[in-house]
Each structure stands twice: as C-alpha cells, then as structure tokens.
Coordinates of C-alpha atoms in Angstrom, one line a residue:
M27 CA 20.4 -0.4 -37.6
R28 CA 24.0 0.1 -36.8
V29 CA 25.7 2.9 -34.9
P30 CA 28.5 3.6 -37.4
V31 CA 27.3 5.1 -40.6
L32 CA 28.5 2.6 -43.1
V33 CA 27.5 1.1 -46.4
L34 CA 25.4 -2.0 -45.6
A35 CA 24.4 -5.2 -47.4
L36 CA 22.0 -8.1 -46.6
V37 CA 23.3 -11.5 -45.6
A38 CA 21.8 -14.6 -46.8
V39 CA 20.6 -17.0 -44.0
L40 CA 22.1 -20.1 -45.5
V41 CA 25.5 -20.4 -47.1
A42 CA 26.8 -22.5 -50.0
G43 CA 27.8 -25.9 -48.9
C44 CA 26.2 -25.5 -45.5
D45 CA 25.1 -28.7 -43.8
E46 CA 21.7 -28.3 -42.4
E47 CA 20.2 -31.8 -42.4
P48 CA 22.3 -34.3 -40.3
K49 CA 21.5 -37.4 -42.2
Q50 CA 24.5 -39.6 -43.1
V51 CA 28.0 -38.3 -42.5
S52 CA 31.4 -39.2 -43.9
G53 CA 35.0 -38.3 -43.6
P54 CA 38.0 -38.8 -45.8
S55 CA 38.8 -42.4 -45.9
R56 CA 42.0 -43.5 -44.1
E57 CA 41.8 -46.9 -45.7
S58 CA 42.2 -45.6 -49.2
T59 CA 42.9 -42.3 -50.9
G60 CA 40.8 -43.3 -53.9
D61 CA 41.8 -43.8 -57.5
P62 CA 43.2 -40.8 -59.3
A63 CA 42.0 -42.1 -62.7
T64 CA 38.5 -42.6 -61.4
A65 CA 38.5 -39.2 -59.7
A66 CA 39.5 -37.5 -63.0
R67 CA 37.1 -39.6 -65.1
Y68 CA 34.1 -38.3 -63.1
A69 CA 35.3 -34.8 -62.3
P70 CA 32.7 -32.2 -63.3
L71 CA 32.5 -29.8 -66.1
V72 CA 31.9 -26.5 -64.3
F73 CA 30.1 -23.6 -66.1
L74 CA 31.3 -20.3 -64.7
A75 CA 28.6 -17.7 -65.0
D76 CA 28.8 -14.9 -67.5
G77 CA 30.3 -11.8 -66.0
E78 CA 31.9 -13.8 -63.1
K79 CA 34.8 -11.6 -61.7
N80 CA 35.9 -14.0 -58.9
L81 CA 37.2 -17.0 -60.7
P82 CA 38.6 -20.3 -59.3
M83 CA 42.1 -20.3 -57.9
D84 CA 44.9 -22.5 -56.9
A85 CA 44.6 -22.7 -53.1
T86 CA 48.4 -23.1 -52.6
R87 CA 49.0 -19.8 -54.6
Y88 CA 46.4 -18.1 -52.4
I89 CA 48.3 -19.2 -49.3
E90 CA 51.6 -18.0 -50.7
K91 CA 50.0 -14.5 -51.2
A92 CA 48.4 -14.5 -47.8
S93 CA 49.6 -13.7 -44.2
L94 CA 48.7 -16.0 -41.3
W95 CA 47.0 -14.5 -38.2
F96 CA 45.6 -15.7 -34.9
L97 CA 42.3 -14.6 -33.6
H98 CA 42.2 -14.3 -29.8
G99 CA 38.6 -13.5 -29.4
D100 CA 36.1 -10.6 -29.4
D101 CA 37.9 -8.4 -26.9
C102 CA 41.5 -9.0 -28.0
D103 CA 43.6 -7.8 -30.9
D104 CA 44.5 -10.3 -33.7
H105 CA 48.2 -11.3 -33.9
E106 CA 50.2 -11.8 -37.0
V107 CA 51.9 -15.2 -37.0
A108 CA 53.6 -15.1 -40.4
G109 CA 53.8 -12.2 -43.0
R110 CA 54.6 -14.7 -45.7
V111 CA 53.2 -18.2 -45.4
D112 CA 55.0 -21.4 -46.2
A113 CA 52.2 -23.8 -47.2
A114 CA 54.3 -26.8 -46.1
R115 CA 54.3 -25.6 -42.5
L116 CA 50.5 -25.9 -42.5
N117 CA 50.7 -29.6 -43.2
E118 CA 49.7 -32.1 -40.5
K119 CA 53.1 -33.9 -40.8
A120 CA 55.3 -30.7 -40.7
A121 CA 57.9 -30.9 -38.0
D122 CA 58.2 -27.1 -37.9
G123 CA 54.5 -26.3 -38.3
Y124 CA 53.2 -22.9 -37.3
A125 CA 52.0 -22.5 -33.7
H126 CA 50.9 -19.6 -31.6
E127 CA 50.3 -19.0 -27.9
Q128 CA 46.7 -18.9 -27.0
D129 CA 46.7 -16.2 -24.4
D130 CA 44.3 -13.7 -23.0
C131 CA 44.2 -10.0 -23.8
A132 CA 46.7 -9.2 -21.1
G133 CA 49.3 -11.6 -22.6
N134 CA 48.9 -14.3 -20.0
G135 CA 49.7 -17.4 -22.0
T136 CA 47.9 -20.8 -21.6
K137 CA 49.5 -23.0 -24.2
D138 CA 50.8 -23.2 -27.7
V139 CA 48.2 -24.1 -30.3
K140 CA 49.4 -25.7 -33.5
V141 CA 47.9 -24.7 -36.8
T142 CA 46.8 -28.3 -37.3
E143 CA 44.9 -28.4 -34.0
P144 CA 41.5 -27.1 -33.0
A145 CA 41.7 -23.9 -30.9
A146 CA 39.4 -22.8 -28.1
E147 CA 36.0 -21.6 -29.2
G148 CA 36.0 -18.2 -30.7
T149 CA 39.7 -18.3 -31.4
G150 CA 42.0 -19.8 -34.1
F151 CA 44.2 -19.2 -37.1
F152 CA 43.1 -17.5 -40.2
L153 CA 44.6 -16.5 -43.6
K154 CA 44.3 -12.9 -44.5
A155 CA 44.1 -12.7 -48.3
G156 CA 46.9 -10.9 -50.1
Q157 CA 46.7 -8.6 -53.1
G158 CA 45.6 -9.9 -56.4
T159 CA 43.7 -13.0 -55.1
R160 CA 40.1 -11.9 -55.8
P161 CA 40.2 -12.3 -59.6
G162 CA 41.5 -15.9 -59.2
D163 CA 43.3 -18.0 -61.8
G164 CA 40.5 -18.8 -64.2
P165 CA 39.5 -22.2 -65.7
G166 CA 43.1 -23.5 -65.5
A167 CA 42.8 -23.7 -61.7
P168 CA 42.9 -27.1 -60.0
V169 CA 39.9 -29.0 -58.6
Y170 CA 40.6 -30.8 -55.3
W171 CA 39.2 -34.2 -54.7
E172 CA 39.0 -36.6 -51.8
F173 CA 37.6 -40.1 -51.3
H174 CA 34.9 -40.5 -48.7
K175 CA 33.5 -43.6 -47.0
D176 CA 30.6 -43.8 -44.6
D177 CA 31.7 -45.8 -41.6
K178 CA 28.2 -47.3 -41.0
T179 CA 27.1 -48.2 -44.5
S180 CA 30.4 -48.5 -46.3
Q181 CA 29.1 -46.2 -49.0
V182 CA 31.8 -44.3 -50.9
A183 CA 31.9 -41.1 -52.9
Y184 CA 34.3 -38.7 -54.6
V185 CA 34.0 -35.2 -53.3
Y186 CA 35.2 -32.4 -55.5
W187 CA 36.2 -29.1 -53.9
F188 CA 36.4 -25.7 -55.8
F189 CA 38.4 -22.9 -54.3
Y190 CA 37.8 -19.2 -55.1
G191 CA 39.8 -16.2 -53.7
Y192 CA 36.6 -14.2 -53.0
N193 CA 32.9 -14.7 -52.5
D194 CA 31.0 -11.7 -53.8
L195 CA 27.3 -12.5 -53.7
D196 CA 25.1 -9.6 -54.7
R197 CA 23.4 -8.1 -51.7
G198 CA 25.5 -9.8 -49.1
N199 CA 27.7 -12.8 -48.1
K200 CA 31.0 -11.3 -49.1
H201 CA 34.1 -12.9 -47.7
E202 CA 37.7 -14.0 -48.5
G203 CA 38.5 -17.6 -49.3
D204 CA 35.5 -19.4 -50.7
W205 CA 35.3 -23.3 -50.7
E206 CA 32.5 -24.9 -52.6
R207 CA 31.9 -28.6 -53.5
V208 CA 29.8 -31.3 -55.2
A209 CA 29.9 -35.0 -54.4
V210 CA 29.6 -38.1 -56.7
P211 CA 28.4 -41.1 -54.7
M212 CA 29.4 -44.4 -56.1
K213 CA 27.4 -47.7 -56.3
D214 CA 28.9 -50.9 -57.4
G215 CA 31.9 -49.0 -58.7
K216 CA 29.8 -46.7 -60.9
P217 CA 28.5 -43.1 -60.3
D218 CA 25.0 -43.0 -58.7
G219 CA 24.4 -39.3 -59.1
V220 CA 25.7 -35.9 -58.1
V221 CA 25.0 -34.1 -54.9
F222 CA 24.8 -30.3 -55.2
Y223 CA 25.5 -27.8 -52.4
K224 CA 24.0 -24.3 -52.7
H225 CA 22.7 -21.3 -50.9
G226 CA 19.2 -21.0 -49.5
G227 CA 18.3 -24.7 -49.3
L228 CA 19.5 -28.2 -48.4
P229 CA 21.8 -30.2 -50.6
C230 CA 20.1 -32.2 -53.2
K231 CA 20.8 -35.0 -55.6
V232 CA 20.4 -35.6 -59.3
P233 CA 20.6 -39.3 -60.5
W234 CA 23.4 -40.1 -62.8
E235 CA 21.0 -41.4 -65.5
G236 CA 18.2 -39.2 -66.6
K237 CA 18.2 -35.4 -66.3
L238 CA 21.8 -34.9 -65.3
G239 CA 23.7 -33.0 -68.0
K240 CA 27.0 -34.7 -68.9
S241 CA 29.8 -34.4 -71.3
G242 CA 31.0 -37.9 -71.6
D243 CA 31.4 -39.0 -68.0
H244 CA 31.8 -35.4 -66.7
P245 CA 28.7 -34.1 -65.0
H246 CA 27.6 -30.5 -65.6
V247 CA 27.8 -28.1 -62.7
Y248 CA 26.6 -24.5 -62.9
A249 CA 28.4 -22.2 -60.5
A250 CA 26.3 -19.2 -59.4
K251 CA 27.7 -15.8 -60.1
G252 CA 29.5 -14.3 -57.1
S253 CA 28.4 -16.9 -54.6
H254 CA 29.7 -20.0 -56.6
G255 CA 26.9 -22.2 -55.2
S256 CA 26.6 -25.4 -57.3
Y257 CA 23.5 -26.2 -59.3
P258 CA 22.5 -28.8 -61.9
D259 CA 21.2 -26.2 -64.4
S260 CA 21.3 -22.6 -65.5
G261 CA 18.8 -20.0 -64.4
N262 CA 18.0 -17.8 -61.4
T263 CA 17.1 -19.1 -57.9
Y264 CA 15.7 -16.8 -55.2
I265 CA 17.7 -17.3 -52.0
V266 CA 15.8 -16.5 -48.9
P267 CA 16.2 -14.0 -47.6
A268 CA 16.5 -11.8 -50.7
S269 CA 19.4 -12.6 -52.9
V270 CA 19.5 -14.4 -56.3
D271 CA 21.9 -17.1 -57.4
S272 CA 22.3 -16.6 -61.2
R273 CA 23.8 -19.3 -63.4
S274 CA 24.6 -19.4 -67.0
A275 CA 26.7 -21.5 -69.4
G276 CA 29.6 -19.1 -69.5
T277 CA 33.3 -20.0 -69.4
Q278 CA 33.8 -23.8 -69.2
W279 CA 36.1 -25.2 -66.5
N280 CA 37.4 -28.6 -67.4
T281 CA 38.3 -29.7 -63.9
W282 CA 39.7 -33.1 -64.9
E283 CA 42.6 -31.4 -66.7
N284 CA 44.0 -30.3 -63.3
A285 CA 42.5 -32.7 -60.7
R286 CA 44.6 -32.9 -57.5
A287 CA 44.2 -35.3 -54.6
L288 CA 43.7 -33.3 -51.4
P289 CA 45.9 -35.5 -49.1
R290 CA 48.8 -34.7 -51.3
Q291 CA 48.5 -30.9 -51.0
P292 CA 51.3 -29.2 -49.0
W293 CA 48.8 -27.5 -46.7
W294 CA 46.7 -30.7 -46.0
G295 CA 45.8 -30.7 -42.3
Y296 CA 45.4 -26.9 -41.8
R297 CA 42.6 -26.3 -39.3
G298 CA 42.3 -22.6 -39.6
W299 CA 40.0 -20.4 -41.6
W300 CA 40.7 -19.3 -45.2
G301 CA 39.9 -15.7 -44.9
K302 CA 39.8 -12.7 -42.6
E303 CA 36.8 -13.1 -40.4
S304 CA 33.9 -11.0 -41.6
W305 CA 32.0 -11.7 -38.5
V306 CA 28.6 -12.5 -39.9
P307 CA 26.8 -14.4 -37.1
V308 CA 25.6 -17.2 -39.3
P309 CA 27.5 -20.5 -39.7
G310 CA 29.7 -20.5 -42.7
F311 CA 29.8 -16.7 -43.1
D312 CA 31.9 -15.6 -40.1
R313 CA 34.9 -17.9 -40.7
I314 CA 35.3 -20.1 -43.7
P315 CA 36.8 -23.6 -43.1
G316 CA 38.2 -25.7 -45.8
P317 CA 38.5 -29.4 -46.4
G318 CA 40.7 -31.3 -44.0
P319 CA 41.5 -34.8 -42.7
N320 CA 39.4 -34.2 -39.6
R321 CA 36.4 -32.6 -41.2
V322 CA 33.2 -34.6 -41.2
I323 CA 30.8 -33.7 -43.9
N324 CA 27.0 -34.2 -43.7
N325 CA 24.8 -35.1 -46.6
V326 CA 27.2 -36.8 -49.0
F327 CA 24.8 -39.7 -49.3
I328 CA 21.3 -38.3 -49.5
A329 CA 18.1 -39.1 -51.4
K330 CA 16.5 -35.6 -51.6
S331 CA 15.9 -34.8 -55.2
C332 CA 16.8 -31.5 -56.8
D333 CA 13.4 -31.7 -58.4
D334 CA 11.6 -31.4 -55.1
A335 CA 9.7 -28.1 -54.8
E336 CA 11.4 -25.5 -52.6
E337 CA 9.3 -23.7 -50.0
P338 CA 7.5 -20.8 -51.7
V339 CA 8.7 -17.3 -50.9
A340 CA 6.0 -14.8 -49.8
T341 CA 5.9 -11.0 -49.7
E342 CA 4.5 -10.9 -46.1
L343 CA 5.6 -12.5 -42.9
S344 CA 4.0 -15.8 -41.7
A345 CA 1.8 -15.7 -38.6
D346 CA 4.7 -17.3 -36.7
F347 CA 6.7 -14.1 -36.8
E348 CA 3.9 -11.7 -35.7
G349 CA 4.0 -10.2 -32.2
E350 CA 6.1 -8.2 -29.8
W351 CA 9.7 -9.1 -29.4
E352 CA 12.7 -7.8 -27.4
T353 CA 16.3 -8.7 -26.6
E354 CA 17.1 -10.2 -23.2
K355 CA 20.8 -9.6 -23.9
P356 CA 22.3 -6.6 -25.8
A357 CA 22.8 -7.0 -29.5
T358 CA 26.3 -7.8 -30.6
Q359 CA 28.0 -5.6 -33.2
R360 CA 31.2 -5.3 -35.1
P361 CA 32.8 -2.8 -35.0
R362 CA 32.1 -2.8 -31.3
V363 CA 30.0 0.0 -29.8
T364 CA 28.2 0.7 -26.6
P365 CA 25.8 -2.3 -26.1
Y366 CA 22.2 -1.6 -27.1
H367 CA 18.8 -3.4 -26.9
I368 CA 16.0 -3.9 -29.4
R369 CA 12.3 -3.9 -29.2
L370 CA 10.3 -5.0 -32.2
S371 CA 6.7 -5.2 -33.2
L372 CA 6.3 -7.5 -36.2
G373 CA 3.3 -7.4 -38.5
R374 CA 2.6 -9.2 -41.7
Q375 CA 4.0 -6.5 -43.9
Q376 CA 4.9 -3.5 -41.8
S377 CA 6.8 -3.6 -38.5
T378 CA 8.3 -1.1 -36.1
V379 CA 11.6 -1.3 -34.3
H380 CA 13.3 0.6 -31.5
Y381 CA 17.0 0.6 -30.6
R382 CA 18.1 2.0 -27.2
T383 CA 21.1 1.5 -25.0
T384 CA 18.8 1.3 -21.9
W385 CA 15.0 1.3 -21.3
D386 CA 15.1 2.6 -17.8
Q387 CA 17.6 5.5 -17.9
P388 CA 16.6 9.0 -19.1
D389 CA 19.7 9.8 -21.1
P390 CA 20.6 6.9 -23.4
K391 CA 23.6 7.0 -25.7
L392 CA 21.5 5.5 -28.5
D393 CA 17.8 6.0 -29.1
C394 CA 16.5 5.3 -32.7
A395 CA 13.3 4.1 -34.0
G396 CA 12.2 2.9 -37.5
T397 CA 10.2 0.6 -39.7
W398 CA 10.9 -2.8 -41.2
T399 CA 9.3 -3.9 -44.5
V400 CA 9.2 -7.4 -45.8
T401 CA 11.1 -8.2 -49.0
G402 CA 10.8 -12.0 -48.9
S403 CA 9.7 -14.6 -46.4
T404 CA 9.0 -18.3 -45.9
R405 CA 7.5 -19.8 -42.7
H406 CA 10.7 -19.5 -40.6
L407 CA 13.0 -17.3 -42.6
A408 CA 12.6 -13.7 -43.7
A409 CA 14.3 -10.7 -45.3
M410 CA 13.3 -7.2 -44.3
H411 CA 14.3 -3.6 -45.2
E412 CA 14.9 -1.2 -42.4
K413 CA 14.3 2.6 -42.5
I414 CA 15.1 4.7 -39.5
E415 CA 12.4 7.3 -38.9
S416 CA 13.6 9.1 -35.8
T417 CA 16.9 9.5 -33.9
K418 CA 16.9 11.1 -30.5
A419 CA 20.4 10.1 -29.4
G420 CA 23.4 8.6 -31.1
R421 CA 23.7 7.8 -34.8
C422 CA 21.8 5.1 -36.7
V423 CA 22.2 4.2 -40.4
P424 CA 19.2 5.6 -42.3
E425 CA 18.4 2.4 -44.3
G426 CA 19.6 -1.2 -44.5
N427 CA 18.6 -4.9 -44.8
L428 CA 18.1 -7.6 -42.3
S429 CA 17.7 -11.4 -42.1
L430 CA 15.3 -13.0 -39.6
E431 CA 15.1 -16.7 -38.5
L432 CA 12.8 -18.4 -36.1
V433 CA 14.6 -21.0 -34.0
D434 CA 13.0 -22.8 -31.1
G435 CA 10.5 -20.0 -30.4
K436 CA 13.2 -17.3 -30.5
L437 CA 13.9 -14.7 -33.2
R438 CA 17.4 -14.4 -34.6
V439 CA 18.2 -11.2 -36.3
T440 CA 21.3 -10.5 -38.4
Y441 CA 22.5 -7.4 -40.2
T442 CA 25.7 -7.3 -42.2
G443 CA 27.7 -5.2 -44.6
D444 CA 31.3 -4.8 -45.8
N445 CA 32.4 -3.1 -42.6
V446 CA 29.8 -3.8 -40.0
A447 CA 27.6 -6.7 -38.7
M448 CA 25.0 -7.1 -36.0
A449 CA 23.4 -10.2 -34.3
A450 CA 20.7 -10.4 -31.8
T451 CA 18.3 -12.9 -30.3
L452 CA 14.8 -11.7 -29.4
V453 CA 12.1 -13.3 -27.3
K454 CA 8.3 -12.7 -27.2
R455 CA 7.2 -9.9 -25.0
A456 CA 4.1 -9.7 -22.9
K457 CA 1.4 -7.3 -24.2
T458 CA 1.8 -5.1 -21.2
D459 CA 5.4 -4.2 -22.1
A460 CA 6.1 -0.8 -23.5
P461 CA 6.0 -1.1 -27.3
P462 CA 8.9 -0.6 -29.8
G463 CA 9.3 3.0 -30.9
T464 CA 8.3 4.5 -27.6
S465 CA 10.3 6.3 -25.0
P466 CA 11.3 4.0 -22.1
R467 CA 8.2 4.6 -20.0
A468 CA 6.8 2.4 -17.3
A469 CA 4.6 -0.3 -18.9
S470 CA 1.9 -0.5 -16.4
G471 CA 0.5 1.2 -13.3
N472 CA -1.6 4.3 -12.6
T473 CA 1.1 6.7 -13.7
T474 CA 1.3 9.3 -16.5
E475 CA 4.3 7.5 -18.0
A476 CA 2.3 4.3 -18.2
A477 CA -0.6 6.1 -19.8
L478 CA 1.6 7.7 -22.5
A479 CA 3.3 4.3 -23.2
R480 CA -0.1 2.9 -23.8
F481 CA -1.2 5.8 -26.0
E482 CA 2.0 5.5 -28.1
E483 CA 1.3 1.9 -28.6
Y484 CA -2.1 2.9 -29.9
L485 CA -0.6 5.4 -32.3
H486 CA 1.8 2.8 -33.7
A487 CA -1.0 0.4 -34.1
V488 CA -3.0 3.0 -36.1
G489 CA 0.1 3.6 -38.3
N490 CA 0.3 -0.2 -38.9
E491 CA -3.5 -0.6 -39.3
N492 CA -3.4 -3.2 -36.5
L493 CA -7.1 -3.6 -35.7
D494 CA -6.5 -6.0 -32.7
V495 CA -4.3 -3.5 -30.8
V496 CA -6.3 -0.4 -31.8
C497 CA -9.7 -1.9 -30.8
D498 CA -8.1 -3.2 -27.5
I499 CA -6.7 0.1 -26.4
A500 CA -9.6 2.1 -27.7
G501 CA -12.1 -0.4 -26.4
P502 CA -14.2 1.8 -24.0
G503 CA -14.2 4.7 -26.4
A504 CA -15.1 2.5 -29.3
K505 CA -17.9 0.9 -27.2
K506 CA -19.3 4.4 -26.4
A507 CA -19.2 5.3 -30.1
E508 CA -21.0 2.0 -31.0
Q509 CA -23.7 2.9 -28.5
E510 CA -24.1 6.2 -30.2
G511 CA -24.8 4.5 -33.5
F512 CA -21.3 4.5 -35.2
G513 CA -20.9 0.7 -35.5
P514 CA -18.5 -1.7 -33.9
C515 CA -14.8 -0.9 -33.7
R516 CA -13.6 -3.4 -36.3
K517 CA -15.9 -1.8 -38.9
T518 CA -15.4 1.9 -38.1
M519 CA -11.6 1.8 -37.6
P520 CA -10.9 0.8 -41.2
V521 CA -12.8 3.9 -42.3
M522 CA -10.5 6.0 -40.1
F523 CA -7.4 4.3 -41.5
R524 CA -8.5 5.3 -45.0
M525 CA -8.8 8.9 -43.9
I526 CA -5.2 9.0 -42.8
S527 CA -2.6 9.6 -45.5
A528 CA 0.3 7.1 -46.2
T529 CA 2.8 9.7 -45.0
Q530 CA 0.8 10.2 -41.7
K531 CA 0.6 6.5 -41.1
Q532 CA 4.3 6.1 -41.6
A533 CA 5.0 8.9 -39.2
L534 CA 2.6 7.3 -36.6
R535 CA 4.5 4.0 -36.6
T536 CA 7.3 5.6 -34.5
A537 CA 5.4 8.6 -33.0
T538 CA 6.0 9.7 -29.4
V539 CA 4.2 12.1 -27.1
D540 CA 5.6 15.4 -25.8
T541 CA 4.9 15.2 -22.0
K542 CA 5.1 18.9 -21.6
Q543 CA 1.9 19.3 -23.6
V544 CA -0.3 16.8 -21.8
T545 CA -2.6 17.4 -18.9
A546 CA -2.7 14.8 -16.2
K547 CA -4.6 14.1 -13.0
P548 CA -5.0 10.8 -11.1
G549 CA -6.5 8.2 -13.4
E550 CA -6.8 10.5 -16.4
V551 CA -4.5 12.0 -19.0
K552 CA -5.5 14.3 -21.8
V553 CA -3.3 14.4 -24.9
P554 CA -3.9 17.1 -27.5
A555 CA -3.1 16.2 -31.1
K556 CA -0.4 18.8 -31.2
A557 CA 1.5 16.8 -28.5
I558 CA 2.1 13.9 -31.0
K559 CA 5.7 14.0 -32.1
A560 CA 6.2 12.3 -35.5
G561 CA 9.2 13.8 -37.2
T562 CA 8.3 16.5 -39.7
V563 CA 4.7 15.4 -39.8
K564 CA 2.4 17.6 -37.7
F565 CA -1.0 16.5 -36.4
T566 CA -4.0 18.7 -35.5
S567 CA -7.3 18.1 -33.7
S568 CA -9.0 17.6 -37.1
D569 CA -6.5 14.8 -38.0
L570 CA -6.7 12.5 -35.0
G571 CA -8.6 14.5 -32.5
D572 CA -7.6 15.3 -28.9
R573 CA -7.7 12.2 -26.8
T574 CA -8.4 11.3 -23.2
I575 CA -6.8 8.2 -21.6
T576 CA -8.4 6.8 -18.5
F577 CA -7.1 4.2 -16.0
Q578 CA -9.7 1.4 -15.8
N579 CA -9.5 -2.1 -14.2
G580 CA -5.7 -1.9 -13.9
Q581 CA -5.0 -0.7 -17.4
W582 CA -5.1 2.5 -19.5
Y583 CA -7.6 3.0 -22.3
V584 CA -8.5 5.7 -24.8
T585 CA -11.9 6.7 -23.7
D586 CA -12.6 9.8 -25.7

C-alpha cells in the first residue's frame, strides 16, 4: 500500500553477500597484501547466466561515468559534490580528496567530512550512476581480490569481489552499483574450499576436494541472473520471500585473466555507497557499500555446508505470524507523504489490512483497506500479495507485494518498487482493539461506536473463516442456537461459511457498517443486512440476516 500510484515490485528480505551469522570475522591484512600469483591461480571461473543483461564492469570506469553526491538525511536535499569524479580523489592517501560539509537542512555546518571517513548515521557520500553503466563491460571486466587474515585464529583467505553496474533481480531488489563476492580460505598454503554468498540464506562452504566444480585450480561460480548472487551450481533457488535466483552455464568469465589487487585501485579507501540510494529499509538494499580497508567481513571462515537443507518454504503463514498487529509509530515511506498507521489481522492464508492517517479523527487524509495473501513463507519470513478492496480517503495502489519478518516479537513490513518504498514495525494488539479494516471506532465501552467496531470484527472474521473470532463474538447467539438443536458453533459455522460465495467472503474481509441505517438504544444495537457496506457487493437479510448486538459483561456480542 502506498499513497502515490506507482509501479511496485517485491523486495527480497536478504541480499546477496549479506552477513547474517556473526561467526568469525576478518579484515584486509595490513601485514601482507597477499601473493598476486596465488590470487590469480585460484581466481574463479564465473558462469554468467543465459540472458544476463547486467554484466560485470570495471569499477573505475563506473566511477568515471558517475557523479558524486552527499546525502544529508531524510528531510534534506542531496548535494552534488562532483559532476565528474576523479577516482584518485577517492583514495585514502589522496591529499586533495573529496570532502563535504555535513550540515543541517538550513545550511548550518558542523564539520567537513572526507570521502574516506564515516559520516553521521543516515548521511554520507554516494555515487550516482552515469549513462551506459547498466550493461557493464562483459567477461573482460576485472575481478578484485584482497587478502584476509583472522586476527584471533590467524586463518587466511583470498576474497574475490565482482562488480556490476546494476542489480536487476526479477520481482525486486533493483539498485545501482552491485558488489558480490566469494572467498577461498587457505589451509597450509592450499585452498580449503569456497565460501559462497547469496540471497535468501546464510553463506555456505563447499570443500575444495569433492563436489566443487573446477577447471584446473579455478573453482566454478554460477552468478544468478539479475541478482548476481554466487552459487556452486546451476539451477533455480527460491528466495524467501518470493523471488528466484536462476543460474545457468552461460557466458564464461575467466576472472584470472584480469585479476586486480584491491589495495592498488585508485579509489581504495572510498567509504561511500556505490549507487543512488533506493531506500529499501533492509540492510544491503538501501545503500550499497563496497570493499574497503576498514570493512570487516563476517563469515569468511565458516563450516556451514552448501549441502545443508534450507528451511522449507510454505504457502501459508506459520502460527508465529497469526494475530492482530498495529504500528506504534507511523510507517515510513519514500517519496515522503503524510504519515499513516497500519492495522493488520494475519491469518494462515488470508489477512486483512487497514491504512489510515489517524484512528481517532473523523476526516483522515488516507483511509484504505485491503487483503494480504501469502505467496511464500518460512517460520519467520514471508512474502504476501496485497489487494486494496476499499478506499474512503486518499489514494492507495490497487495491488502490490510485501515482505514480512518477525524479529524479537515484532513484525517488520517492507514494500518497495522502482520509485517507492515503505517500512513499518508492528506490535501485537490486544483483542479488544478495533480490528483492521474498520472505521476508527471506540474499541470498548457501552457505545454504538464500540458495538459497530465489534460487529465489523465479526464480519471480517466471517470473510476469513476465522472460527475463533466468529464463535467468540457470536457466543451468546450461538449458544442460544445450540440450545434450540442447531449444534455447537464450531460445527454450524463452517456450514454457514460454505453458503457464502467467495466474492461475498472477500467483500466481508473489509466490510464496514453504515451508521445511518442502524437502530440503537442503551445496551443494544440492531444492524440490518443492508447496512453492511462492502464495495459493490450488496447483502440482504437472506444472505447474512439482520443482526442484534447486545452489551453483556462489559463487551458487545451478536445475540440474534
């Protein structure tokens, strides 16, 4: 859901080369730059996928085509530092290196930040790609290598970096300036294996002897189409949440024919990002860093085998996701819009969502409701497809894709496309809260607003076939029917569900009630079926019946 109507795409939760498991770490060795002959001897043979349009590129040539900018933060304009970039002025030893004043939006300066220094959080230098960089240079491009040593264990490795002008993963994760890598750990002066970094999972290792494909001493690496994630074999790998890394033995890239030591590159020491920020609120997507003398890398020396089974992907949410969620702070969106909140009811397969600028004001600038459907899920990661069913105020994109992640009991939601992105953190709501998809009514108390909020929650539960909620809210009425010989709620309600069409169920998931058509008196509200507002779907007494809601023991229930 985004306010500007734009073309949207799904973002993958994990990025190629991301470092999720903090096992052993290493940095470029200051004691030795490594042996160029050894680095070339074990440099990989990379198979670029058939149909790959974004080929490897010379990073220096990319810089020469780019412009250098400084990001001042979410609320300030970016400033151009250099229209044409001299790669040598990015170097850590440059006497005339680029610098920019890190000021606030009003132009009040604090200090000059050098391009080789870390900037304040949320700010920093970035390269904006120039024209003609997306296709790359092809298999003649250089591979960049550096020598790593673990300070604690004295283990060493050669790390090989691949640069691409553009990352174009199908269904998401599109950004300028893409750095990928593999590592070759050494043992007693000989290769011990290859560590592969990829999307949708932790780095993994293939031993040097055995299943690892090699041409002479050059290990085989398969680069996924578009994303360029590194794999030990060809094939298709499903990336949670809902993208596919496809590899094939296409064009061969003999990296040893143009292997360059990183410390000797003119831009070595650059601390900025390698592409215009796409602002995807997932580490590695928003701003792409490259290799550097101060970058510490996790997982160069690991034991996790690439043969280990990945977590299976399901077509419904795990029980950990289920429940009622809401934002404590407004969602963050690019391009910036009026802040809005989210309320969400997650079920195993179908879920309802409500976006609103405010829950307690009568005239919001945004008021949209819709459904989320699972497209792929593991225990803590999920991909869902969104469809907006009703819009009362503002503008919402009709359909789109989302990524969900459970972290420390909270739900992180991200939504991204070529021109827009959203991030939000949601927490569990109490059952008494007004449900997603309703108007912002009072959630409790002996009031008509509270009664209708409760009834709308009942309607949404019917649409989602949520027996727990339906039988809770309809408890007294269901008990009365059971006493009249109709059977218990959990047996009779599924029969009612089957009598309602799929179109009607979908409409009920975001239905509201027209307050002008209800009859209320203290402790009782009567809702005729014609008062149910569900888009173009109309309900009559023969469909759902006219209902009576009664206030009992501090709560509203459907009693008739």
